[in-house]
């Protein structure tokens, strides 16, 4: 099918779960049509906007992405943890179609509408804690994080914000300051927002500390270098995403929350990547028994439509004065319709349980591989958020070259895998939960074979 105007013609095809759920290579990756489009991209789009998989998508559904040459790739990345319910989930498609034919926009700050309020109610109900909550909607994860910090500062009347080593919170000015890794996220883009401090994380594979020891190290740094009464907020991903899917040691997060409560500091859990069933619970905070004051969400919330949220204690959320929060598109009705449909799918299709089942398949495969392969330093994760960290067996040093070679080889074989990590030495698995076991295992066969051959 070609959608066209007088001047623009773009190849699109029907997608959704009806798309054959198969890996199918009919050309090399990239094929000639994708190659041609990549050349157009290079001429029209700045190099700063990179890409991981050298194809151009024309359709996607369930757990596969079809490219312009007719190749069908198994998706183990969900567009970075977004299409968790599966690409073009039927409920999402129907809800979006209905909404787009009804109205596309009023601006919630001009004329409110019910779907925004319904998304806020769902978030208030689903996020951890039974206290009174409120939610505000935005467009992107970075925007949600920016607003969470605004709210925490206004509530506390303080300025300092503490983020952590290996943290990732976005690419806007304030969120670049919060993000740890310079290349590619920050390098040359300063000056960065002031009053952002970085504390050491719990990274069991690399620091060998207990949760209590790692928390003590972080809290000592905060108290000695900033002062507890100066801190508006601590922001942390319960499991760090871009930083390498780092699961903190038991007790680390609860100790930070306890310190925040004792010092009047707002604890913000950035669940942009971990939220919405991904880790086997609706929110990763639940695994650690913590109740954040504020929680930021995006990605999986609306199955690919741009939507993000800040949810938290009503008294903190209400600290911002009328008109102090918002934006033209925040909580756009089409994105809200998609979110309500996606949330319905998470709940009625028991997707968190599916995430747990898929995660154990992935972990088992790599734990098995690790027995005979000392290059696999660590296999970790929760639910369908699994990482494999590669090291040089002789030195234990991160092996980014091996990681990139394995990912490239898997992609060439029709499996979309993503890498991450401060040291670039982690392959991360974020499959759509609509992916069946047969395709999941086929994809893992390819990744493990690529590792054996590397
Ligand atoms: N926080 C976390 C934990 C993320 O993983 C991301 C995106 N990778 C962001 C914030 C930023 O989200 P966005 O790209 O939608 O701005």
Short mmCIF file of C-alpha atoms and ligand atoms in Angstrom, two decimals:
data_model
loop_
_atom_site.label_atom_id
_atom_site.label_comp_id
_atom_site.label_asym_id
_atom_site.label_seq_id
_atom_site.Cartn_x
_atom_site.Cartn_y
_atom_site.Cartn_z
CA UNK A 1 0.00 0.00 0.00
CA UNK A 2 1.24 3.47 -0.75
CA UNK A 3 -0.03 6.45 1.22
CA UNK A 4 0.56 9.50 -0.88
CA UNK A 5 -0.09 13.18 -1.26
CA UNK A 6 0.87 15.16 -4.36
CA UNK A 7 4.50 15.27 -3.33
CA UNK A 8 5.04 12.52 -0.81
CA UNK A 9 4.80 8.76 -1.25
CA UNK A 10 5.58 6.49 1.66
CA UNK A 11 5.48 2.70 1.70
CA UNK A 12 3.31 1.29 4.45
CA UNK A 13 1.73 -2.13 4.84
CA UNK A 14 -0.97 -3.49 7.13
CA UNK A 15 0.59 -4.73 10.38
CA UNK A 16 -0.76 -6.06 13.65
CA UNK A 17 -0.68 -9.60 14.98
CA UNK A 18 -2.16 -10.93 11.72
CA UNK A 19 1.26 -10.35 10.20
CA UNK A 20 2.95 -13.78 9.88
CA UNK A 21 4.89 -14.30 13.10
CA UNK A 22 8.08 -15.53 11.51
CA UNK A 23 11.68 -14.69 10.82
CA UNK A 24 12.05 -14.37 7.08
CA UNK A 25 15.13 -13.15 5.23
CA UNK A 26 14.67 -12.55 1.53
CA UNK A 27 17.67 -10.24 1.08
CA UNK A 28 20.80 -9.38 3.01
CA UNK A 29 20.23 -6.85 5.85
CA UNK A 30 19.99 -4.13 4.67
CA UNK A 31 18.34 -5.07 1.38
CA UNK A 32 18.42 -2.75 -1.64
CA UNK A 33 15.24 -0.85 -0.79
CA UNK A 34 16.33 -0.24 2.81
CA UNK A 35 19.77 0.72 1.53
CA UNK A 36 18.20 3.32 -0.75
CA UNK A 37 16.15 4.70 2.14
CA UNK A 38 19.22 4.81 4.37
CA UNK A 39 20.91 6.94 1.73
CA UNK A 40 17.90 9.28 1.71
CA UNK A 41 18.03 9.35 5.51
CA UNK A 42 21.73 10.25 5.45
CA UNK A 43 21.01 13.15 3.10
CA UNK A 44 17.91 14.45 4.91
CA UNK A 45 18.42 13.66 8.61
CA UNK A 46 21.40 14.78 10.74
CA UNK A 47 23.99 12.20 11.79
CA UNK A 48 23.13 12.93 15.44
CA UNK A 49 19.98 10.85 14.97
CA UNK A 50 21.52 7.40 14.73
CA UNK A 51 19.95 3.97 14.19
CA UNK A 52 20.72 0.51 15.48
CA UNK A 53 19.12 -1.69 12.83
CA UNK A 54 19.94 -0.77 9.21
CA UNK A 55 16.46 -1.33 7.75
CA UNK A 56 13.41 0.76 7.04
CA UNK A 57 10.24 -0.58 8.62
CA UNK A 58 7.03 -0.82 6.62
CA UNK A 59 4.91 -2.87 9.04
CA UNK A 60 5.11 -4.50 12.44
CA UNK A 61 2.83 -6.70 14.47
CA UNK A 62 3.03 -8.84 17.57
CA UNK A 63 6.73 -9.66 17.79
CA UNK A 64 7.99 -9.02 14.25
CA UNK A 65 9.07 -6.01 12.20
CA UNK A 66 8.85 -6.17 8.39
CA UNK A 67 11.25 -4.06 6.33
CA UNK A 68 11.02 -2.38 2.95
CA UNK A 69 12.57 -5.43 1.24
CA UNK A 70 10.10 -7.91 2.72
CA UNK A 71 12.40 -9.23 5.44
CA UNK A 72 10.64 -10.12 8.68
CA UNK A 73 12.79 -9.61 11.77
CA UNK A 74 12.15 -10.98 15.26
CA UNK A 75 11.90 -8.06 17.66
CA UNK A 76 13.77 -8.40 20.97
CA UNK A 77 13.81 -4.64 21.62
CA UNK A 78 10.19 -3.40 21.45
CA UNK A 79 11.44 -0.06 20.11
CA UNK A 80 13.29 0.35 23.45
CA UNK A 81 10.65 -1.10 25.79
CA UNK A 82 7.68 0.64 24.18
CA UNK A 83 5.61 -1.93 22.28
CA UNK A 84 5.43 -4.18 25.31
CA UNK A 85 1.85 -5.27 24.45
CA UNK A 86 3.00 -6.09 20.91
CA UNK A 87 3.22 -3.84 17.90
CA UNK A 88 -0.15 -2.56 16.61
CA UNK A 89 -2.06 -4.45 19.31
CA UNK A 90 -5.68 -4.78 18.06
CA UNK A 91 -7.15 -3.02 21.11
CA UNK A 92 -4.74 -0.12 20.67
CA UNK A 93 -5.42 0.14 16.94
CA UNK A 94 -9.17 0.18 17.49
CA UNK A 95 -9.02 2.76 20.29
CA UNK A 96 -6.74 5.04 18.27
CA UNK A 97 -8.89 4.78 15.16
CA UNK A 98 -12.01 5.59 17.12
CA UNK A 99 -10.39 8.57 18.82
CA UNK A 100 -8.73 10.01 15.72
CA UNK A 101 -12.13 10.04 13.97
CA UNK A 102 -13.72 11.77 16.97
CA UNK A 103 -11.27 14.57 17.74
CA UNK A 104 -7.50 14.82 17.47
CA UNK A 105 -6.77 17.65 19.88
CA UNK A 106 -8.29 20.36 22.01
CA UNK A 107 -5.32 20.92 24.35
CA UNK A 108 -6.23 19.58 27.79
CA UNK A 109 -5.38 23.00 29.26
CA UNK A 110 -8.01 24.58 26.99
CA UNK A 111 -10.87 22.04 27.03
CA UNK A 112 -10.31 18.94 29.17
CA UNK A 113 -11.60 15.50 28.09
CA UNK A 114 -12.37 12.27 29.87
CA UNK A 115 -9.63 9.98 28.50
CA UNK A 116 -6.88 12.09 30.12
CA UNK A 117 -8.66 11.87 33.47
CA UNK A 118 -9.19 8.11 32.99
CA UNK A 119 -5.45 7.60 32.33
CA UNK A 120 -4.64 9.61 35.48
CA UNK A 121 -7.11 7.50 37.48
CA UNK A 122 -5.57 4.28 36.13
CA UNK A 123 -2.05 5.43 37.01
CA UNK A 124 -3.16 6.52 40.49
CA UNK A 125 -4.69 3.06 41.00
CA UNK A 126 -1.85 0.98 39.51
CA UNK A 127 1.27 2.64 40.91
CA UNK A 128 2.63 1.41 44.27
CA UNK A 129 1.09 2.68 47.52
CA UNK A 130 -2.51 3.17 48.63
CA UNK A 131 -2.12 6.85 49.55
CA UNK A 132 -4.01 9.56 47.68
CA UNK A 133 -2.34 10.19 44.31
CA UNK A 134 -2.57 12.50 41.31
CA UNK A 135 -1.07 12.27 37.81
CA UNK A 136 -0.03 14.79 35.18
CA UNK A 137 0.55 13.75 31.56
CA UNK A 138 3.33 14.76 29.19
CA UNK A 139 4.85 13.66 25.87
CA UNK A 140 8.16 11.96 26.59
CA UNK A 141 10.11 10.35 29.37
CA UNK A 142 12.48 13.30 29.56
CA UNK A 143 9.59 15.70 29.89
CA UNK A 144 8.08 13.63 32.71
CA UNK A 145 11.42 13.67 34.53
CA UNK A 146 11.77 17.45 34.09
CA UNK A 147 8.31 17.93 35.56
CA UNK A 148 8.91 15.56 38.47
CA UNK A 149 11.93 17.69 39.41
CA UNK A 150 9.93 20.92 39.06
CA UNK A 151 7.25 19.52 41.35
CA UNK A 152 9.75 18.24 43.95
CA UNK A 153 11.54 21.60 44.03
CA UNK A 154 8.33 23.54 44.42
CA UNK A 155 7.11 21.18 47.16
CA UNK A 156 10.33 21.28 49.20
CA UNK A 157 11.51 24.81 48.44
CA UNK A 158 14.96 23.24 47.90
CA UNK A 159 17.09 23.00 44.77
CA UNK A 160 19.60 20.15 44.89
CA UNK A 161 18.80 16.95 43.00
CA UNK A 162 20.70 13.70 43.38
CA UNK A 163 21.02 11.27 40.47
CA UNK A 164 23.19 8.16 40.33
CA UNK A 165 26.17 6.71 38.52
CA UNK A 166 25.09 4.95 35.30
CA UNK A 167 21.71 6.74 35.41
CA UNK A 168 19.83 7.75 32.27
CA UNK A 169 16.97 10.22 32.36
CA UNK A 170 16.83 11.80 28.89
CA UNK A 171 18.36 14.24 26.45
CA UNK A 172 16.83 17.63 27.34
CA UNK A 173 19.01 20.09 29.24
CA UNK A 174 17.99 19.15 32.78
CA UNK A 175 17.82 15.44 31.97
CA UNK A 176 21.25 15.52 30.29
CA UNK A 177 22.56 16.85 33.59
CA UNK A 178 20.86 13.95 35.39
CA UNK A 179 22.19 11.39 32.90
CA UNK A 180 25.61 9.96 33.75
CA UNK A 181 27.20 8.93 30.46
CA UNK A 182 28.88 11.62 28.41
CA UNK A 183 29.21 9.88 25.04
CA UNK A 184 26.90 10.04 23.16
CA UNK A 185 24.36 11.79 25.40
CA UNK A 186 26.14 14.89 26.74
CA UNK A 187 29.46 15.36 25.00
CA UNK A 188 29.81 18.97 23.79
CA UNK A 189 26.21 19.87 24.70
CA UNK A 190 26.89 21.76 27.94
CA UNK A 191 26.56 23.86 30.00
CA UNK A 192 24.26 21.61 31.99
CA UNK A 193 21.64 22.53 34.56
CA UNK A 194 23.09 23.37 37.98
CA UNK A 195 22.37 21.79 41.37
CA UNK A 196 22.52 18.23 40.06
CA UNK A 197 24.76 15.87 42.03
CA UNK A 198 25.78 12.30 41.32
CA UNK A 199 25.91 9.58 43.95
CA UNK A 200 27.41 6.10 43.69
CA UNK A 201 25.03 3.28 42.74
CA UNK A 202 24.70 -0.31 43.93
CA UNK A 203 26.16 -2.42 41.11
CA UNK A 204 26.58 -5.87 42.66
CA UNK A 205 28.52 -7.40 39.75
CA UNK A 206 31.13 -4.64 39.88
CA UNK A 207 31.21 -3.35 43.47
CA UNK A 208 30.52 -6.49 45.50
CA UNK A 209 28.76 -4.39 48.17
CA UNK A 210 25.61 -5.34 50.04
CA UNK A 211 22.59 -3.08 49.56
CA UNK A 212 23.11 -1.59 53.03
CA UNK A 213 26.80 -0.87 52.34
CA UNK A 214 26.07 0.71 48.95
CA UNK A 215 23.27 2.84 50.45
CA UNK A 216 25.56 3.99 53.26
CA UNK A 217 28.19 5.01 50.71
CA UNK A 218 25.62 7.03 48.72
CA UNK A 219 24.02 8.64 51.78
CA UNK A 220 27.40 9.62 53.23
CA UNK A 221 28.28 11.32 49.96
CA UNK A 222 24.95 13.18 49.95
CA UNK A 223 25.23 14.30 53.57
CA UNK A 224 28.89 15.32 53.38
CA UNK A 225 28.91 16.92 49.94
CA UNK A 226 25.42 18.46 49.65
CA UNK A 227 23.64 18.37 53.02
CA UNK A 228 20.37 16.48 53.49
CA UNK A 229 18.39 19.69 54.14
CA UNK A 230 19.45 21.08 50.76
CA UNK A 231 18.14 18.16 48.72
CA UNK A 232 14.78 18.45 46.94
CA UNK A 233 14.80 15.00 45.38
CA UNK A 234 16.63 11.79 44.74
CA UNK A 235 15.88 10.34 41.31
CA UNK A 236 16.75 6.76 40.45
CA UNK A 237 15.71 4.03 38.05
CA UNK A 238 14.77 1.00 40.21
CA UNK A 239 16.64 -1.07 37.61
CA UNK A 240 18.91 1.07 35.53
CA UNK A 241 18.08 0.85 31.85
CA UNK A 242 20.52 2.51 29.47
CA UNK A 243 23.25 2.17 32.14
CA UNK A 244 23.23 -1.61 31.75
CA UNK A 245 20.10 -3.15 33.34
CA UNK A 246 21.75 -2.91 36.72
CA UNK A 247 19.66 -4.53 39.46
CA UNK A 248 20.69 -3.01 42.81
CA UNK A 249 21.53 -5.23 45.78
CA UNK A 250 18.67 -6.04 48.17
CA UNK A 251 18.08 -3.28 50.66
CA UNK A 252 19.69 -0.49 48.64
CA UNK A 253 16.49 1.18 47.44
CA UNK A 254 14.56 0.78 50.75
CA UNK A 255 17.47 2.41 52.62
CA UNK A 256 17.42 5.37 50.22
CA UNK A 257 13.65 5.74 50.59
CA UNK A 258 13.96 5.63 54.38
CA UNK A 259 16.66 8.32 54.31
CA UNK A 260 14.49 10.49 52.04
CA UNK A 261 11.53 10.20 54.45
CA UNK A 262 13.73 11.14 57.42
CA UNK A 263 15.14 14.16 55.59
CA UNK A 264 12.06 15.56 53.84
CA UNK A 265 13.48 14.61 50.43
CA UNK A 266 11.17 13.56 47.57
CA UNK A 267 12.02 10.06 46.30
CA UNK A 268 11.41 9.84 42.55
CA UNK A 269 11.44 6.43 40.85
CA UNK A 270 12.10 6.81 37.13
CA UNK A 271 10.12 3.86 35.77
CA UNK A 272 10.12 5.10 32.17
CA UNK A 273 11.84 1.89 31.02
CA UNK A 274 10.87 -0.52 33.83
CA UNK A 275 7.16 0.32 34.04
CA UNK A 276 4.06 -1.43 32.72
CA UNK A 277 4.63 -5.10 33.31
CA UNK A 278 8.10 -5.19 31.80
CA UNK A 279 9.78 -6.61 34.91
CA UNK A 280 7.03 -9.06 35.81
CA UNK A 281 5.23 -6.60 38.06
CA UNK A 282 3.30 -3.58 36.87
CA UNK A 283 6.13 -1.42 38.30
CA UNK A 284 9.67 -2.48 39.21
CA UNK A 285 9.46 -0.62 42.55
CA UNK A 286 7.16 -3.42 43.72
CA UNK A 287 10.02 -5.97 43.52
CA UNK A 288 11.97 -3.94 46.06
CA UNK A 289 9.08 -3.20 48.40
CA UNK A 290 9.40 0.56 47.96
CA UNK A 291 6.68 3.18 47.60
CA UNK A 292 8.09 6.16 45.67
CA UNK A 293 6.78 9.66 46.40
CA UNK A 294 6.73 10.38 42.65
CA UNK A 295 7.03 7.96 39.75
CA UNK A 296 7.76 8.86 36.14
CA UNK A 297 6.43 6.67 33.33
CA UNK A 298 6.42 6.70 29.51
CA UNK A 299 7.38 4.11 26.85
CA UNK A 300 5.10 1.09 27.53
CA UNK A 301 2.29 3.33 28.80
CA UNK A 302 0.74 3.87 25.36
CA UNK A 303 2.24 1.13 23.15
CA UNK A 304 4.03 3.56 20.85
CA UNK A 305 1.93 6.71 20.98
CA UNK A 306 3.88 9.53 22.67
CA UNK A 307 2.72 9.77 26.26
CA UNK A 308 4.41 10.12 29.64
CA UNK A 309 3.30 10.79 33.19
CA UNK A 310 4.27 11.90 36.65
CA UNK A 311 2.22 10.18 39.35
CA UNK A 312 2.61 10.77 43.05
CA UNK A 313 1.40 11.81 46.45
CA UNK A 314 -1.46 14.27 45.99
CA UNK A 315 0.04 16.81 48.38
CA UNK A 316 3.34 16.85 46.48
CA UNK A 317 1.70 16.88 43.03
CA UNK A 318 -0.49 19.81 44.11
CA UNK A 319 2.53 21.90 45.15
CA UNK A 320 2.79 23.44 41.67
CA UNK A 321 0.53 26.49 41.29
CA UNK A 322 -2.30 26.55 38.70
CA UNK A 323 -0.80 26.86 35.22
CA UNK A 324 2.67 25.84 36.44
CA UNK A 325 2.57 22.46 34.70
CA UNK A 326 1.41 21.38 31.26
CA UNK A 327 2.20 21.76 27.59
CA UNK A 328 0.34 21.95 24.29
CA UNK A 329 0.26 18.23 23.57
CA UNK A 330 0.65 16.62 27.02
CA UNK A 331 -1.99 13.91 27.37
CA UNK A 332 -3.06 14.16 23.74
CA UNK A 333 -6.41 12.35 23.31
CA UNK A 334 -5.10 9.85 20.75
CA UNK A 335 -2.21 8.91 23.04
CA UNK A 336 -4.63 8.65 25.98
CA UNK A 337 -6.91 6.35 23.98
CA UNK A 338 -3.89 4.15 23.19
CA UNK A 339 -2.86 4.15 26.87
CA UNK A 340 -6.29 3.07 28.07
CA UNK A 341 -6.27 0.21 25.55
CA UNK A 342 -2.70 -0.81 26.45
CA UNK A 343 -3.45 -0.70 30.19
CA UNK A 344 -6.50 -2.86 29.55
CA UNK A 345 -4.26 -5.37 27.74
CA UNK A 346 -1.69 -5.42 30.58
CA UNK A 347 -4.42 -6.17 33.06
CA UNK A 348 -6.73 -8.52 31.17
CA UNK A 349 -4.03 -10.47 29.29
CA UNK A 350 -1.93 -10.95 32.45
CA UNK A 351 1.10 -9.57 30.66
CA UNK A 352 3.30 -9.14 33.77
CA UNK A 353 3.14 -12.93 34.22
CA UNK A 354 4.12 -13.37 30.58
CA UNK A 355 7.12 -11.09 31.20
CA UNK A 356 8.24 -13.32 34.07
CA UNK A 357 7.92 -16.45 31.92
CA UNK A 358 9.82 -14.93 28.98
CA UNK A 359 12.52 -13.60 31.28
CA UNK A 360 13.22 -17.01 32.74
CA UNK A 361 13.60 -18.49 29.24
CA UNK A 362 16.21 -15.82 28.40
CA UNK A 363 18.02 -16.04 31.73
CA UNK A 364 18.14 -19.86 31.56
CA UNK A 365 19.60 -19.81 28.05
CA UNK A 366 22.41 -17.44 28.98
CA UNK A 367 23.09 -18.95 32.39
CA UNK A 368 23.56 -22.25 30.55
CA UNK A 369 25.83 -20.58 27.96
CA UNK A 370 27.78 -18.87 30.76
CA UNK A 371 28.90 -22.25 32.17
CA UNK A 372 31.08 -22.85 29.12
CA UNK A 373 31.89 -19.26 28.21
CA UNK A 374 33.83 -17.00 30.57
CA UNK A 375 33.15 -14.01 28.31
CA UNK A 376 29.65 -13.89 29.80
CA UNK A 377 30.42 -12.00 32.99
CA UNK A 378 26.89 -11.57 34.29
CA UNK A 379 23.31 -12.49 33.38
CA UNK A 380 20.77 -10.40 35.25
CA UNK A 381 17.40 -8.73 35.13
CA UNK A 382 13.82 -9.04 36.27
CA UNK A 383 11.00 -10.30 34.07
CA UNK A 384 11.42 -9.55 30.37
CA UNK A 385 14.16 -7.00 31.07
CA UNK A 386 17.29 -9.11 30.88
CA UNK A 387 20.91 -8.18 30.32
CA UNK A 388 24.02 -10.13 29.47
CA UNK A 389 27.26 -8.34 30.37
CA UNK A 390 30.34 -9.33 28.37
CA UNK A 391 33.87 -9.17 29.74
CA UNK A 392 37.41 -10.10 28.82
CA UNK A 393 37.84 -13.42 30.68
CA UNK A 394 41.48 -12.66 31.46
CA UNK A 395 40.98 -9.26 33.05
CA UNK A 396 37.24 -8.96 33.79
CA UNK A 397 37.31 -5.68 31.86
CA UNK A 398 34.20 -4.77 29.82
CA UNK A 399 34.28 -6.08 26.24
CA UNK A 400 32.36 -3.59 24.10
CA UNK A 401 33.84 -4.89 20.83
CA UNK A 402 32.49 -8.41 21.44
CA UNK A 403 29.09 -7.01 22.45
CA UNK A 404 28.78 -4.95 19.32
CA UNK A 405 29.94 -7.85 17.10
CA UNK A 406 27.34 -10.21 18.58
CA UNK A 407 24.55 -7.63 18.23
CA UNK A 408 25.50 -6.87 14.61
CA UNK A 409 25.67 -10.57 13.71
CA UNK A 410 22.24 -11.21 15.25
CA UNK A 411 20.72 -8.28 13.38
CA UNK A 412 22.21 -9.55 10.11
CA UNK A 413 20.39 -12.83 10.83
CA UNK A 414 17.05 -11.07 11.33
CA UNK A 415 16.96 -10.59 15.11
CA UNK A 416 16.63 -7.08 16.53
CA UNK A 417 18.78 -6.80 19.65
CA UNK A 418 19.89 -3.69 21.49
CA UNK A 419 23.01 -2.97 23.48
CA UNK A 420 23.45 -0.68 26.49
CA UNK A 421 25.70 0.00 29.45
CA UNK A 422 28.09 2.71 30.53
CA UNK A 423 30.87 0.55 29.06
CA UNK A 424 28.84 -0.52 25.99
CA UNK A 425 29.32 -4.16 26.97
CA UNK A 426 25.73 -5.24 27.64
CA UNK A 427 23.19 -6.85 25.32
CA UNK A 428 19.71 -6.12 26.60
CA UNK A 429 16.57 -8.10 25.91
CA UNK A 430 13.24 -6.27 25.91
CA UNK A 431 10.97 -8.49 23.81
CA UNK A 432 7.37 -7.55 23.16
CA UNK A 433 5.27 -9.71 25.47
CA UNK A 434 3.24 -10.75 22.41
CA UNK A 435 6.23 -12.71 21.09
CA UNK A 436 5.61 -16.48 21.23
CA UNK A 437 8.05 -18.95 22.82
CA UNK A 438 8.96 -20.53 19.50
CA UNK A 439 10.14 -17.24 17.96
CA UNK A 440 11.79 -16.23 21.24
CA UNK A 441 13.81 -19.43 21.26
CA UNK A 442 14.65 -19.10 17.57
CA UNK A 443 15.94 -15.58 18.23
CA UNK A 444 17.97 -16.74 21.26
CA UNK A 445 19.46 -19.58 19.15
CA UNK A 446 20.70 -16.93 16.75
CA UNK A 447 22.15 -14.69 19.45
CA UNK A 448 23.92 -17.57 21.21
CA UNK A 449 25.25 -18.87 17.86
CA UNK A 450 26.51 -15.36 17.04
CA UNK A 451 28.30 -15.31 20.40
CA UNK A 452 29.84 -18.75 19.81
CA UNK A 453 31.09 -17.62 16.39
CA UNK A 454 32.44 -14.24 17.58
N1 LIG B 1 14.22 7.72 31.79
C1 LIG B 1 14.54 6.47 31.50
C2 LIG B 1 14.76 5.50 32.61
C3 LIG B 1 14.67 6.03 30.17
O1 LIG B 1 15.02 4.78 29.89
C4 LIG B 1 14.44 6.97 29.14
C5 LIG B 1 14.55 6.59 27.68
N2 LIG B 1 15.43 5.59 27.37
C6 LIG B 1 14.09 8.29 29.49
C7 LIG B 1 13.98 8.63 30.82
C8 LIG B 1 13.82 9.33 28.44
O2 LIG B 1 12.66 9.01 27.78
P1 LIG B 1 12.34 9.71 26.36
O3 LIG B 1 13.32 9.14 25.40
O4 LIG B 1 10.92 9.32 26.08
O5 LIG B 1 12.49 11.17 26.57
#
